[in-house]
Amino acid sequence: MSLEWILSIIENNWQMFLRGAYYTLLISIISTIIGAFIGFFIGIMHTIPVRKKNLKFYSLKLINFILTCYVEFFRGTPMIVQAMVVYYGLDIAFGIDMHFITAGIVVVSLNTGAYMAEIVRGGIVSIDKGQYEAASAIGMNHVKIMFYVVLPQVARNILPATGNQLIMNIKDTAVLNVIGVTELFFQTKSIAGNNFRYFESFFVACVLYFVMTFTASRILLYVEKRLDGPDAYQKEQKEAV
């Protein structure tokens, strides 16, 4: 590895590296947000209580079956294959010609939603049943219980897992180069093809990926601490000592 070559590659191609990093972050952040909403929707649907076997019961069973098939499909297939199916398959089968950036966001969002669905479901199930009973006792229905009691706690509890999903998305966007998304891996591959210095080019990309993921993890850790608020109990202990 030559330091001179690394500096030369950065000097001559920094705009391409930044463009690739921009699209990587853009797709990752938007897809994580959309995927989180999908996950919350599916998690709520899976936990709606229906005891009587009426039309509502069977309708909910059908919806949950479809949602389960979606979750299992996107969790059980590689994202690189999903990208090919969405980008090329929809065009061939239905004439839907999506822009490659749009296709990338759709693929990563659907993939993220499948994983977030299980994370949210686990978060909802982990809430103590006594809180459901207490909320029901004061006349709250399931929707109000979810939005005012359960989901605020779930959102805080699953924040580390959501942050981990964002970091995974930053790295996994590299597979979108197969459909022409000009993210960081695509740009680095083009740079390396021009100068034939593959190790040095991808070393720069590796550093950029690390900077993006490390920064994202630090920001999310800061948000977690802000949501937790000051630890009054520890302060009182210190003052007592």
Coordinates of C-alpha atoms in Angstrom, one line a residue:
M1 CA 0.0 0.0 0.0
S2 CA 1.3 3.4 -1.0
L3 CA 0.4 6.5 1.0
E4 CA 1.2 8.6 -2.0
W5 CA -1.3 6.7 -4.1
I6 CA -4.0 7.0 -1.4
L7 CA -3.6 10.7 -1.3
S8 CA -3.5 10.9 -5.0
I9 CA -6.7 8.9 -5.3
I10 CA -8.4 11.1 -2.8
E11 CA -7.2 14.3 -4.4
N12 CA -8.4 13.3 -7.9
N13 CA -11.6 11.5 -7.0
W14 CA -12.9 13.1 -3.8
Q15 CA -16.0 14.3 -5.5
M16 CA -17.0 10.8 -6.6
F17 CA -16.3 9.4 -3.1
L18 CA -18.5 12.1 -1.6
R19 CA -21.3 11.5 -4.2
G20 CA -21.2 7.9 -3.4
A21 CA -21.3 8.5 0.4
Y22 CA -24.2 10.9 -0.1
Y23 CA -26.3 8.4 -1.9
T24 CA -25.4 5.7 0.6
L25 CA -26.6 7.9 3.5
L26 CA -29.6 9.1 1.6
I27 CA -30.9 5.6 0.8
S28 CA -30.0 4.2 4.3
I29 CA -31.7 7.0 6.3
I30 CA -34.9 7.2 4.2
S31 CA -35.2 3.4 4.0
T32 CA -34.7 3.0 7.8
I33 CA -37.4 5.5 8.5
I34 CA -39.8 4.0 6.1
G35 CA -38.9 0.5 7.3
A36 CA -39.5 1.5 10.9
F37 CA -43.1 2.7 10.0
I38 CA -43.7 -0.6 8.2
G39 CA -42.4 -2.5 11.2
F40 CA -44.6 -0.6 13.6
F41 CA -47.7 -1.2 11.3
I42 CA -47.0 -4.9 11.1
G43 CA -46.2 -5.2 14.8
I44 CA -49.5 -3.5 15.8
M45 CA -51.4 -5.7 13.4
H46 CA -49.9 -8.8 14.8
T47 CA -50.9 -7.8 18.4
I48 CA -54.6 -6.7 17.8
P49 CA -56.7 -8.9 20.2
V50 CA -59.8 -10.4 18.5
R51 CA -61.4 -13.2 20.5
K52 CA -64.7 -13.8 18.8
K53 CA -64.6 -15.8 15.5
N54 CA -66.5 -13.3 13.4
L55 CA -65.7 -11.5 10.1
K56 CA -63.2 -9.2 11.8
F57 CA -61.4 -12.2 13.2
Y58 CA -61.0 -13.9 9.9
S59 CA -60.2 -10.7 8.1
L60 CA -57.4 -10.0 10.6
K61 CA -56.1 -13.6 10.2
L62 CA -55.9 -13.1 6.4
I63 CA -54.1 -9.8 6.7
N64 CA -51.6 -11.2 9.2
F65 CA -51.0 -14.2 7.0
I66 CA -50.2 -11.9 4.1
L67 CA -47.9 -9.8 6.3
T68 CA -46.2 -12.9 7.6
C69 CA -45.5 -14.1 4.1
Y70 CA -44.0 -10.7 3.3
V71 CA -41.8 -10.8 6.4
E72 CA -40.6 -14.3 5.8
F73 CA -39.9 -13.6 2.1
F74 CA -37.8 -10.5 2.7
R75 CA -36.0 -12.1 5.7
G76 CA -35.3 -15.3 3.8
T77 CA -33.9 -14.0 0.5
P78 CA -30.7 -12.0 -0.2
M79 CA -31.1 -8.2 -0.7
I80 CA -29.1 -8.4 -3.9
V81 CA -31.7 -10.8 -5.4
Q82 CA -34.6 -8.6 -4.2
A83 CA -32.9 -5.6 -5.9
M84 CA -32.8 -7.5 -9.2
V85 CA -36.4 -8.7 -8.9
V86 CA -37.8 -5.2 -8.0
Y87 CA -35.8 -3.2 -10.6
Y88 CA -35.9 -5.6 -13.5
G89 CA -38.8 -7.8 -12.7
L90 CA -41.4 -5.0 -12.2
D91 CA -40.3 -3.5 -15.5
I92 CA -40.6 -6.7 -17.4
A93 CA -43.8 -8.0 -15.7
F94 CA -45.8 -4.8 -15.2
G95 CA -44.0 -2.1 -17.2
I96 CA -43.0 -0.2 -14.1
D97 CA -39.8 1.6 -15.0
M98 CA -38.4 2.9 -11.7
H99 CA -35.4 5.2 -11.3
F100 CA -32.5 3.2 -9.8
I101 CA -32.4 5.4 -6.7
T102 CA -36.2 4.9 -6.1
A103 CA -35.8 1.1 -6.7
G104 CA -32.9 1.1 -4.1
I105 CA -35.0 2.9 -1.5
V106 CA -38.0 0.5 -2.1
V107 CA -35.8 -2.6 -1.8
V108 CA -34.0 -1.5 1.4
S109 CA -37.2 -0.1 2.9
L110 CA -39.1 -3.4 2.4
N111 CA -36.1 -5.4 3.7
T112 CA -35.8 -3.2 6.7
G113 CA -39.6 -3.3 7.4
A114 CA -39.4 -7.1 7.5
Y115 CA -36.7 -7.1 10.2
M116 CA -38.3 -4.2 12.1
A117 CA -41.6 -6.0 12.2
E118 CA -40.2 -8.7 14.4
I119 CA -38.3 -6.1 16.5
V120 CA -41.4 -4.1 17.1
R121 CA -43.5 -7.2 17.8
G122 CA -41.0 -8.3 20.4
G123 CA -41.0 -4.8 21.9
I124 CA -44.8 -4.8 22.2
V125 CA -44.9 -8.3 23.7
S126 CA -42.3 -7.2 26.3
I127 CA -44.5 -4.5 27.8
D128 CA -46.0 -5.7 31.1
K129 CA -49.6 -6.9 30.7
G130 CA -50.6 -4.9 33.8
Q131 CA -50.3 -1.7 31.8
Y132 CA -52.8 -3.0 29.2
E133 CA -55.2 -4.0 32.0
A134 CA -54.8 -0.6 33.7
A135 CA -55.4 1.3 30.5
S136 CA -58.4 -0.8 29.7
A137 CA -59.8 -0.2 33.2
I138 CA -59.9 3.5 32.6
G139 CA -61.8 3.0 29.3
M140 CA -59.1 3.1 26.7
N141 CA -59.5 1.0 23.6
H142 CA -56.7 -0.9 21.8
V143 CA -55.8 2.0 19.5
K144 CA -55.4 4.4 22.4
I145 CA -53.5 1.9 24.5
M146 CA -51.1 1.4 21.6
F147 CA -50.5 5.1 20.8
Y148 CA -50.5 6.6 24.3
V149 CA -49.1 3.7 26.5
V150 CA -47.3 1.0 24.6
L151 CA -45.7 2.5 21.5
P152 CA -43.8 5.4 23.3
Q153 CA -42.2 2.7 25.5
V154 CA -41.6 0.4 22.5
A155 CA -40.0 3.2 20.5
R156 CA -37.4 3.8 23.3
N157 CA -36.8 0.1 23.9
I158 CA -36.1 -0.7 20.3
L159 CA -34.0 2.4 19.6
P160 CA -30.7 0.4 19.9
A161 CA -32.0 -2.2 17.4
T162 CA -33.2 0.5 15.1
G163 CA -29.8 2.1 15.2
N164 CA -28.2 -1.2 14.4
Q165 CA -30.5 -1.6 11.4
L166 CA -29.4 1.8 10.2
I167 CA -25.8 0.8 10.4
M168 CA -26.5 -2.5 8.6
N169 CA -28.3 -0.5 5.8
I170 CA -25.3 1.8 5.4
K171 CA -23.2 -1.3 4.7
D172 CA -25.8 -3.3 2.8
T173 CA -26.5 -0.5 0.2
A174 CA -23.3 -1.8 -1.5
V175 CA -25.4 -4.6 -3.1
L176 CA -27.5 -2.0 -4.9
N177 CA -24.6 -1.5 -7.4
V178 CA -26.0 -4.4 -9.3
I179 CA -28.9 -2.2 -10.5
G180 CA -26.7 0.8 -11.1
V181 CA -27.2 2.8 -7.9
T182 CA -24.2 5.1 -7.7
E183 CA -23.6 4.6 -4.0
L184 CA -20.1 4.4 -2.4
F185 CA -19.2 0.9 -3.6
F186 CA -20.3 1.6 -7.2
Q187 CA -18.2 4.8 -7.2
T188 CA -15.2 3.1 -5.7
K189 CA -15.4 0.3 -8.2
S190 CA -15.4 2.9 -11.0
I191 CA -12.4 4.7 -9.5
A192 CA -10.4 1.5 -9.0
G193 CA -11.2 0.5 -12.6
N194 CA -9.8 3.8 -13.9
N195 CA -6.5 3.7 -11.9
F196 CA -6.1 -0.1 -11.4
R197 CA -5.2 0.6 -7.7
Y198 CA -7.9 -1.6 -6.2
F199 CA -6.4 -1.9 -2.7
E200 CA -5.9 1.8 -2.2
S201 CA -9.2 2.8 -3.7
F202 CA -11.2 0.4 -1.5
F203 CA -9.1 1.3 1.5
V204 CA -10.5 4.8 1.2
A205 CA -14.0 3.4 0.8
C206 CA -13.5 1.3 3.9
V207 CA -12.5 4.4 5.9
L208 CA -15.6 6.3 4.6
Y209 CA -17.9 3.4 5.6
F210 CA -16.4 3.3 9.1
V211 CA -16.8 7.1 9.5
M212 CA -20.4 6.9 8.5
T213 CA -21.3 3.9 10.7
F214 CA -19.3 5.2 13.7
T215 CA -20.9 8.6 13.4
A216 CA -24.4 7.1 13.2
S217 CA -23.8 4.9 16.2
R218 CA -22.5 7.9 18.3
I219 CA -25.5 10.1 17.3
L220 CA -27.9 7.3 18.2
L221 CA -26.1 6.7 21.5
Y222 CA -26.5 10.4 22.3
V223 CA -30.2 10.3 21.4
E224 CA -30.6 7.3 23.8
K225 CA -29.0 9.2 26.6
R226 CA -31.1 12.3 26.0
L227 CA -34.3 10.2 26.0
D228 CA -33.3 8.5 29.3
G229 CA -32.8 11.9 31.0
P230 CA -30.7 12.6 34.0
D231 CA -30.2 9.7 36.4
A232 CA -31.7 11.2 39.5
Y233 CA -31.3 8.1 41.6
Q234 CA -27.5 7.9 41.1
K235 CA -27.2 11.7 41.8
E236 CA -29.0 11.2 45.1
Q237 CA -26.7 8.3 46.0
K238 CA -23.6 10.4 45.3
E239 CA -25.0 13.3 47.3
A240 CA -25.7 10.9 50.2
V241 CA -22.2 9.5 50.1

